[in-house]
PDB file of C-alpha atoms in Angstrom:
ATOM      1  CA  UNK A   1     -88.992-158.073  46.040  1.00  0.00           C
ATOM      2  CA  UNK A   2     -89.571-155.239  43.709  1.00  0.00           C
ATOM      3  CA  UNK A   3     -92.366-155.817  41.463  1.00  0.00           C
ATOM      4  CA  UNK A   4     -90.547-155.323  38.092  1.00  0.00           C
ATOM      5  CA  UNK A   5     -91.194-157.450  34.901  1.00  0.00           C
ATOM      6  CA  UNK A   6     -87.958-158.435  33.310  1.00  0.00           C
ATOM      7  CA  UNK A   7     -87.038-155.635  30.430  1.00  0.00           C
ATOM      8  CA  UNK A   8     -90.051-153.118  31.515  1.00  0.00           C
ATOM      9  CA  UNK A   9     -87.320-150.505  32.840  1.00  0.00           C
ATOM     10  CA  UNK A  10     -84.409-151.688  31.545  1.00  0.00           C
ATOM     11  CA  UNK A  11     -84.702-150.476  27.694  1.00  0.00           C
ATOM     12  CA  UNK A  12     -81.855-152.463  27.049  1.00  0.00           C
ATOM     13  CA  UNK A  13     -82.232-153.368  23.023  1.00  0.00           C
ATOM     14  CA  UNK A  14     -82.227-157.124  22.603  1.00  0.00           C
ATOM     15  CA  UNK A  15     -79.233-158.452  20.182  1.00  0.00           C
ATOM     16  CA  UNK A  16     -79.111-160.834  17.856  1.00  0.00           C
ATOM     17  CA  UNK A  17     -78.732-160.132  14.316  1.00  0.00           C
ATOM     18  CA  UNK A  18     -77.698-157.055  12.490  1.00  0.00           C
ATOM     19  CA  UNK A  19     -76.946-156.129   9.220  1.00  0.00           C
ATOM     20  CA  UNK A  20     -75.049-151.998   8.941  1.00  0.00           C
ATOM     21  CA  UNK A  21     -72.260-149.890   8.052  1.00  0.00           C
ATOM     22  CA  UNK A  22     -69.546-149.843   9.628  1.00  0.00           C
ATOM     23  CA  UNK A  23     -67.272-147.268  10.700  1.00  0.00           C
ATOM     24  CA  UNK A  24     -63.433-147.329  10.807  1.00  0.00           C
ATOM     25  CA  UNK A  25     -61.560-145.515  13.683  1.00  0.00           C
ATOM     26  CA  UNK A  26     -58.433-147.548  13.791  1.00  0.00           C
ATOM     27  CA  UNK A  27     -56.571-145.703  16.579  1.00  0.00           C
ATOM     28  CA  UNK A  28     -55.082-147.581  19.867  1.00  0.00           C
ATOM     29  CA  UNK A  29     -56.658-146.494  23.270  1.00  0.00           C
ATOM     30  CA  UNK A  30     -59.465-144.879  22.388  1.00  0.00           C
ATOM     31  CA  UNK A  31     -60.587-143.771  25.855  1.00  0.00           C
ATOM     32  CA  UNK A  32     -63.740-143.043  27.581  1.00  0.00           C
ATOM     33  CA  UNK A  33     -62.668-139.232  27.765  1.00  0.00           C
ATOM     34  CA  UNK A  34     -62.293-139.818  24.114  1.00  0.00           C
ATOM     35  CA  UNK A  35     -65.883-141.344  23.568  1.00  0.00           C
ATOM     36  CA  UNK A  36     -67.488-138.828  25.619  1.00  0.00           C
ATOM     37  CA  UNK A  37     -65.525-135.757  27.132  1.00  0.00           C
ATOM     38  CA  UNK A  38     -66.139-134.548  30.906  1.00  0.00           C
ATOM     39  CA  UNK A  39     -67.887-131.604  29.992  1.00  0.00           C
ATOM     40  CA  UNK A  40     -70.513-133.202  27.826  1.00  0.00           C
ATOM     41  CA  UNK A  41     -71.546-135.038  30.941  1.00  0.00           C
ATOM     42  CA  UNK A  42     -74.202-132.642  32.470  1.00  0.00           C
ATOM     43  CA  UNK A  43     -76.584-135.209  33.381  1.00  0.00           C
ATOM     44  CA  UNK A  44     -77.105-138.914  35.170  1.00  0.00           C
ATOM     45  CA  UNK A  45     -79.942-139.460  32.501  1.00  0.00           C
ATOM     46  CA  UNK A  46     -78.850-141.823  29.588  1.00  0.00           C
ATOM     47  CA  UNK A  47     -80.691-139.525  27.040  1.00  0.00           C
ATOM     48  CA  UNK A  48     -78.897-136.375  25.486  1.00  0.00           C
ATOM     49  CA  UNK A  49     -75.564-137.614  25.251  1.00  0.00           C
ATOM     50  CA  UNK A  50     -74.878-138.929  21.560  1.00  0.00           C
ATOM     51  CA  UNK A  51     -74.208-135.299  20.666  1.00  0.00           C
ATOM     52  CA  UNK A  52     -71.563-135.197  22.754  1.00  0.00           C
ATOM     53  CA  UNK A  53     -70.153-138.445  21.210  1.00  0.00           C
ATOM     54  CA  UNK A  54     -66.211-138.179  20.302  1.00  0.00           C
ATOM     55  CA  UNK A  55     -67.074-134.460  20.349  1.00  0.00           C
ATOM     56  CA  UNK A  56     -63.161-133.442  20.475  1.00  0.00           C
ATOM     57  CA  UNK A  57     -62.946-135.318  17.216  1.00  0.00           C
ATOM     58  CA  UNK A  58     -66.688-135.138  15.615  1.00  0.00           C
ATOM     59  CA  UNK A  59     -66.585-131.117  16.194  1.00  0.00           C
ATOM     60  CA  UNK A  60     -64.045-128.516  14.741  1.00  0.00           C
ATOM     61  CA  UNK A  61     -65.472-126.142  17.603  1.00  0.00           C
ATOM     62  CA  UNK A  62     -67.297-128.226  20.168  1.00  0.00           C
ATOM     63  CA  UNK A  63     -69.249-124.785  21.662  1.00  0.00           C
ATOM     64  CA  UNK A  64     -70.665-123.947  18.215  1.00  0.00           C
ATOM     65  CA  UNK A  65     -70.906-127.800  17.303  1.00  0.00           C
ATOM     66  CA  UNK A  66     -69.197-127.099  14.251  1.00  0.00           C
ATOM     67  CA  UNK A  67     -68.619-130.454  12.095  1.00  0.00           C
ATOM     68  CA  UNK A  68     -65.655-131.527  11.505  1.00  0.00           C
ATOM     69  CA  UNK A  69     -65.475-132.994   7.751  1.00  0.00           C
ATOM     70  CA  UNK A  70     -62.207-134.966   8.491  1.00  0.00           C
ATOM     71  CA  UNK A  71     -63.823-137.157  11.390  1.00  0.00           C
ATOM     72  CA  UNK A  72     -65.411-140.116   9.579  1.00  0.00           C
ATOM     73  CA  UNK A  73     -68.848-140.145  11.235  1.00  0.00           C
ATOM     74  CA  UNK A  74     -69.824-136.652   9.394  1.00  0.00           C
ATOM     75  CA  UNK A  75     -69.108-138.227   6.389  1.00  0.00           C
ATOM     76  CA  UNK A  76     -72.464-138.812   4.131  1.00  0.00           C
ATOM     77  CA  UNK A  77     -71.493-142.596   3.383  1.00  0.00           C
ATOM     78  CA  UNK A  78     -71.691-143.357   7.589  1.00  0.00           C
ATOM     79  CA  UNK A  79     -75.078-142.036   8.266  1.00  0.00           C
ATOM     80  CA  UNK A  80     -76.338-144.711  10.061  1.00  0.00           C
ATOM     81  CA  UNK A  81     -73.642-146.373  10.742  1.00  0.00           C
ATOM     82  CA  UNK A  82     -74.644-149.146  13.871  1.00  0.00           C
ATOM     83  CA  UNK A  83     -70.867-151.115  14.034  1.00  0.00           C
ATOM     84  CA  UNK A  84     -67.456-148.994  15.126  1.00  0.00           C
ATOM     85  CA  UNK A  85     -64.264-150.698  13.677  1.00  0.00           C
ATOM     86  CA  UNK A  86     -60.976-150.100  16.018  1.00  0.00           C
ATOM     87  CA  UNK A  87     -57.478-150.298  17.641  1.00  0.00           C
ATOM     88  CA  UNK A  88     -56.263-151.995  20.898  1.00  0.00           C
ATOM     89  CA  UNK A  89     -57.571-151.236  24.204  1.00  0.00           C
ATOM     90  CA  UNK A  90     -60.577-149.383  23.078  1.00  0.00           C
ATOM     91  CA  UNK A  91     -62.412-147.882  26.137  1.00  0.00           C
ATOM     92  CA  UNK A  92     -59.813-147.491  28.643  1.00  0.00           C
ATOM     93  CA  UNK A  93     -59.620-144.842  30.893  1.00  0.00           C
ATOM     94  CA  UNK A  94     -61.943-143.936  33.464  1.00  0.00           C
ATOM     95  CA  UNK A  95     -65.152-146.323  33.981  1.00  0.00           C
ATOM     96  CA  UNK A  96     -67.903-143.665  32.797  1.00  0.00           C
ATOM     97  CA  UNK A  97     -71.067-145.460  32.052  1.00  0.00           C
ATOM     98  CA  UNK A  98     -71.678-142.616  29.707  1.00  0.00           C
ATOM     99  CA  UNK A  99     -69.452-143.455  27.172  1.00  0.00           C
ATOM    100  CA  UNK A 100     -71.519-146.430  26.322  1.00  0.00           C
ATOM    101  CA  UNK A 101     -74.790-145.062  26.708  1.00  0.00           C
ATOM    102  CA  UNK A 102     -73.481-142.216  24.329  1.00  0.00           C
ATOM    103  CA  UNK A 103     -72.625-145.085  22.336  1.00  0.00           C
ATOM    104  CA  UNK A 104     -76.152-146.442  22.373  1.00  0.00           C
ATOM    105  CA  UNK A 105     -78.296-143.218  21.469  1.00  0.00           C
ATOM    106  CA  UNK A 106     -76.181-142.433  19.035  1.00  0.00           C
ATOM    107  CA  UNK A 107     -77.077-146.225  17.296  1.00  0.00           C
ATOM    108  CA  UNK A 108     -73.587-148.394  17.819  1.00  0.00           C
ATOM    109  CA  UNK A 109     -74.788-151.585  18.557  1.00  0.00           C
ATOM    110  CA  UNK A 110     -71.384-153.608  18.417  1.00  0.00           C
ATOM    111  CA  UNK A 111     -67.575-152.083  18.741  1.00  0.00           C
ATOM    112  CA  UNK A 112     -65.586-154.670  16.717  1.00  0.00           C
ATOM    113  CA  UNK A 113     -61.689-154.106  17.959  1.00  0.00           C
ATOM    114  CA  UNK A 114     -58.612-156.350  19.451  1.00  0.00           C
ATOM    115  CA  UNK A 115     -59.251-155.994  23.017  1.00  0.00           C
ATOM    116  CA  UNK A 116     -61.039-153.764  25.326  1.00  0.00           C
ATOM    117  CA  UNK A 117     -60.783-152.204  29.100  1.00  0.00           C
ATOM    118  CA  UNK A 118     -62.842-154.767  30.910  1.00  0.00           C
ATOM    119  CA  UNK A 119     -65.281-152.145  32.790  1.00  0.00           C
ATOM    120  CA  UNK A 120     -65.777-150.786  29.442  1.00  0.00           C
ATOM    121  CA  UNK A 121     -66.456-154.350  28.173  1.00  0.00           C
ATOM    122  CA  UNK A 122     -68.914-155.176  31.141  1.00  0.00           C
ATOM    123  CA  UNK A 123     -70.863-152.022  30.689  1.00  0.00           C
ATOM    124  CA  UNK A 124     -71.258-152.418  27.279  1.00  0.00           C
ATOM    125  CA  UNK A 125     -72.561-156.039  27.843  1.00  0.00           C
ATOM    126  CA  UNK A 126     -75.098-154.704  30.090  1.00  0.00           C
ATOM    127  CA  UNK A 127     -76.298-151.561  27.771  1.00  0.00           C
ATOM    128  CA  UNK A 128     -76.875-153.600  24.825  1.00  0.00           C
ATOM    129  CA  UNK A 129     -73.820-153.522  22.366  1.00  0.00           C
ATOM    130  CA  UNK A 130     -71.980-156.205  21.439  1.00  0.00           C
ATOM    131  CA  UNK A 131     -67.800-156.053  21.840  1.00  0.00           C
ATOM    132  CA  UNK A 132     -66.026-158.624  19.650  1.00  0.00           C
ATOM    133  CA  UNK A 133     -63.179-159.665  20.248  1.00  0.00           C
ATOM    134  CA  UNK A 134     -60.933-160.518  17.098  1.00  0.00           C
ATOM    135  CA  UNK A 135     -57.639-160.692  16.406  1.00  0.00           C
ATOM    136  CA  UNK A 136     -55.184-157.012  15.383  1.00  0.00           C
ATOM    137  CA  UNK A 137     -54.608-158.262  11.916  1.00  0.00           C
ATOM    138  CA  UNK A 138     -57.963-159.282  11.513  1.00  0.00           C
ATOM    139  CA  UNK A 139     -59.610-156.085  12.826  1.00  0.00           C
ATOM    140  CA  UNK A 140     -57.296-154.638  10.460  1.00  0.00           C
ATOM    141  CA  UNK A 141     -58.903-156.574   7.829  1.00  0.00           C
ATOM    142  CA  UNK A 142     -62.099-155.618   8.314  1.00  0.00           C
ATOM    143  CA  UNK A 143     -61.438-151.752   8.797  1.00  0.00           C
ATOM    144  CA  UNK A 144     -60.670-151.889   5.595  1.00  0.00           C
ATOM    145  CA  UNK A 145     -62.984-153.210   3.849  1.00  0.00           C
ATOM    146  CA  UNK A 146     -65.444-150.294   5.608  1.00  0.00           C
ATOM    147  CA  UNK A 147     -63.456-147.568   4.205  1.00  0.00           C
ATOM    148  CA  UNK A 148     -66.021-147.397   1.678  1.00  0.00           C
ATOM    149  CA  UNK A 149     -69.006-147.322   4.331  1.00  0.00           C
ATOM    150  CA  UNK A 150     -72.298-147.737   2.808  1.00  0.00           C
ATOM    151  CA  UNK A 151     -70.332-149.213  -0.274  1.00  0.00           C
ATOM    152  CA  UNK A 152     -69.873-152.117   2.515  1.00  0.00           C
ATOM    153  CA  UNK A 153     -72.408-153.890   4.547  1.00  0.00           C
ATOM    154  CA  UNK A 154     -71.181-156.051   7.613  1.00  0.00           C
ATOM    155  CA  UNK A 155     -73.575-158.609   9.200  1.00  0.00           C
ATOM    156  CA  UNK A 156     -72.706-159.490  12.796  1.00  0.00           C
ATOM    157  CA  UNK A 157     -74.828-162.577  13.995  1.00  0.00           C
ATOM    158  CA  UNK A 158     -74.619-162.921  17.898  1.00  0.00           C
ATOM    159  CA  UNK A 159     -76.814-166.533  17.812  1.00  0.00           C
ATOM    160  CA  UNK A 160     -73.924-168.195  15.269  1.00  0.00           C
ATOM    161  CA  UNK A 161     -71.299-165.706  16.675  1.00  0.00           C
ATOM    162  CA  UNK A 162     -69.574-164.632  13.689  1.00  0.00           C
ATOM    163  CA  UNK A 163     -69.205-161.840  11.072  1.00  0.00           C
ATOM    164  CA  UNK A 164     -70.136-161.414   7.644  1.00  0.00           C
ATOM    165  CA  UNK A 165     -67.764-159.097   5.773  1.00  0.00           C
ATOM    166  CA  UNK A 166     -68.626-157.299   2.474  1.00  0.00           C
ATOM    167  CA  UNK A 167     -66.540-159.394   0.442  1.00  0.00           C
ATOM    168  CA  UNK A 168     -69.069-162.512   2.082  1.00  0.00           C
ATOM    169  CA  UNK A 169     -65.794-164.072   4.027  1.00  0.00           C
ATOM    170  CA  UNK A 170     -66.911-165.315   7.650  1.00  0.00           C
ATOM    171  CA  UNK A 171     -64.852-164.580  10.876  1.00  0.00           C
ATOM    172  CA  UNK A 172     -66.220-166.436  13.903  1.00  0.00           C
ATOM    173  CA  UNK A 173     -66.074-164.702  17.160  1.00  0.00           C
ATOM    174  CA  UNK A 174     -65.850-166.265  20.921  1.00  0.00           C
ATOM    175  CA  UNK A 175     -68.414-164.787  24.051  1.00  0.00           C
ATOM    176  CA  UNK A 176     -68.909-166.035  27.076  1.00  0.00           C
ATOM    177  CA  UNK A 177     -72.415-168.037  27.619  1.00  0.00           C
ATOM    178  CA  UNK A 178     -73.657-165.371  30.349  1.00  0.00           C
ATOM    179  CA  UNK A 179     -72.508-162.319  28.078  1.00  0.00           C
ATOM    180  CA  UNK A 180     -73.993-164.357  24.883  1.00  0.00           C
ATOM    181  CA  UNK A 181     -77.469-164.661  26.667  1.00  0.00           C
ATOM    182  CA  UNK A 182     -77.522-161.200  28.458  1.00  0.00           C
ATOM    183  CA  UNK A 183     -77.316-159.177  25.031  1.00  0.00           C
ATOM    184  CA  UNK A 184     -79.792-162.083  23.161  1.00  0.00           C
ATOM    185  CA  UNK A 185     -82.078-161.701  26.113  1.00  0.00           C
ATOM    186  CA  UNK A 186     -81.830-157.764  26.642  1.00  0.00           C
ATOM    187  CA  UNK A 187     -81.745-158.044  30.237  1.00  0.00           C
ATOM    188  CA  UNK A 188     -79.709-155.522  32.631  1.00  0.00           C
ATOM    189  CA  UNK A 189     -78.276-156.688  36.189  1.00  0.00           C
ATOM    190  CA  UNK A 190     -81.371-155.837  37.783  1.00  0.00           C
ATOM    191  CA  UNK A 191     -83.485-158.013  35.029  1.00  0.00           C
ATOM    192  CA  UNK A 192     -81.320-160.960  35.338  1.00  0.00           C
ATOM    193  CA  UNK A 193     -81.952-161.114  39.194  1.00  0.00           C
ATOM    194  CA  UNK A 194     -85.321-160.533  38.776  1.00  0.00           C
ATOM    195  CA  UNK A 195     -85.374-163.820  36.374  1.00  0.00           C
ATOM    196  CA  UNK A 196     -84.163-165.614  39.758  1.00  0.00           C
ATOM    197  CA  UNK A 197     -87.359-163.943  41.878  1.00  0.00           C
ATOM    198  CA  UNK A 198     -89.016-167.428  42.413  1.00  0.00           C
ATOM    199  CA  UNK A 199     -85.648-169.086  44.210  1.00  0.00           C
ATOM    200  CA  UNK A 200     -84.483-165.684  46.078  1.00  0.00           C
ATOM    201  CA  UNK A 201     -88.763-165.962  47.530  1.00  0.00           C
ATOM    202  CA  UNK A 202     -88.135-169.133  48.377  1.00  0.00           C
ATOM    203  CA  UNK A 203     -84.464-169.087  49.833  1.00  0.00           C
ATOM    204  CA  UNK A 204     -86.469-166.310  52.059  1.00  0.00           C
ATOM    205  CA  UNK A 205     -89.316-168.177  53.253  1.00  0.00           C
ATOM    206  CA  UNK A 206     -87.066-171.250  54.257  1.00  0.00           C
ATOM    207  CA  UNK A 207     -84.597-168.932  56.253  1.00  0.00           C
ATOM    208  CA  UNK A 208     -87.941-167.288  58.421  1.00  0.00           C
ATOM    209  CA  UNK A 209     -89.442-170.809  58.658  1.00  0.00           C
ATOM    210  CA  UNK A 210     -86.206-171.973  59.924  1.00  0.00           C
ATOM    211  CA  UNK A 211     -85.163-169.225  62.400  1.00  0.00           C
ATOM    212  CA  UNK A 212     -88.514-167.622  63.699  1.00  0.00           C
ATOM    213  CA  UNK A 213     -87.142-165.306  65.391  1.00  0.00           C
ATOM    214  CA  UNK A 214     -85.655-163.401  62.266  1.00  0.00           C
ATOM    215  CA  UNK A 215     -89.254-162.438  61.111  1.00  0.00           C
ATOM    216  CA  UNK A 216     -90.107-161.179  65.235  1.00  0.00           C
ATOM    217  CA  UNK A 217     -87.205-159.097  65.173  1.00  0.00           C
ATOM    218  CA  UNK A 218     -88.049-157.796  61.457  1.00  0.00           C
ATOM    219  CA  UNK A 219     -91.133-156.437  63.205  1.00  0.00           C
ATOM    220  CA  UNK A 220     -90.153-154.723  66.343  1.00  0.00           C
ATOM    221  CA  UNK A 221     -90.478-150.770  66.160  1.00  0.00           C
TER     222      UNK A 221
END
């Protein structure tokens, strides 16, 4: 196998605790397209994307990258903010990896929303940010309560899986084991395979010991 420690290529932030503003965008299907238009896409790389983030909403004229000072992430009381509040179905669409990894550079570390497009969900599992799951009228809740963004600190514990509002009310969230310890750990697909390396050796050396001719073959020009 590939000699890779687990994490040393991955730069996948490790999750557990955080304590940020959050930001309120409290529209249904919020898409990928929406996250991070086509044309900002001019590279596989994960860097150099966050300035493309929600550009058809963050930018008045997207060429000139002229702010827009309706969109609530130029607003001075959401620098920083780590924790997007918002409707149904967020990240539907197509399955662009880039929307989360625009997500990522740009410092989002958990979406916070009613549901979410399932490729969307998986990618964000495996880039680092956390998607919680909560009910509409309790997303609802909470977007409020950020209106006020740094007025409003949210605390979003991953190891006792629930969420710390600004008024200090509690709202426990479920994850799935394997999701839970994939953010804690910071491991990607490839990490969490390699954490495996000492059964898939083994698995391999009992299949040549048992059928010898596998390895002869494996040799032959």
């Amino acid at each position: 196998m590939t000699a890779r420690s687990p994490g040393a290529l991955a730069n996948v932030e490790k999750f557990s605790v955080i304590t940020a503003i959050a930001a309120p965008l409290m529209r249904v299907n919020i898409d990928t397209d929406i996250i991070i238009p086509s044309r900002e896409m001019k590279r596989v790389s994960k860097k150099g994307l966050s300035n493309g983030l929600f550009a058809g909403w963050r930018y008045t004229d997207i060429d000139e990258r002229v702010a827009n000072p309706e969109f609530v992430l130029n607003h001075a009381a959401y620098l920083g903010t780590q924790i997007i509040i918002a409707g149904e179905n967020f990240g539907c669409g197509s399955s662009r990896e880039h929307a989360v990894w625009a997500l990522v550079e740009y410092g989002i570390r958990a979406v916070i929303a009613p549901s979410f497009s399932a490729i969307f969900h998986s990618n964000c599992i495996q880039n680092g940010v956390l998607p919680v799951t909560l009910p509409a009228d309790e997303v609802a809740a909470l977007a409020k309560l950020a209106v006020g963004g740094s007025s409003g600190i949210f605390t979003i514990d991953l190891l006792a899986q629930h969420i710390i509002d600004p008024a200090g009310r509690t709202h426990t969230f479920e994850i799935s084991p394997n999701h839970r310890q994939t953010l804690l750990d910071g491991l990607d697909p490839i990490d969490r395979t390699l954490t495996l390396k000492a059964s898939i050796e083994d698995f391999e050396q009992n299949h040549y010991d048992g059928n010898t001719w596998a390895k002869l073959s494996e040799n032959q020009p």
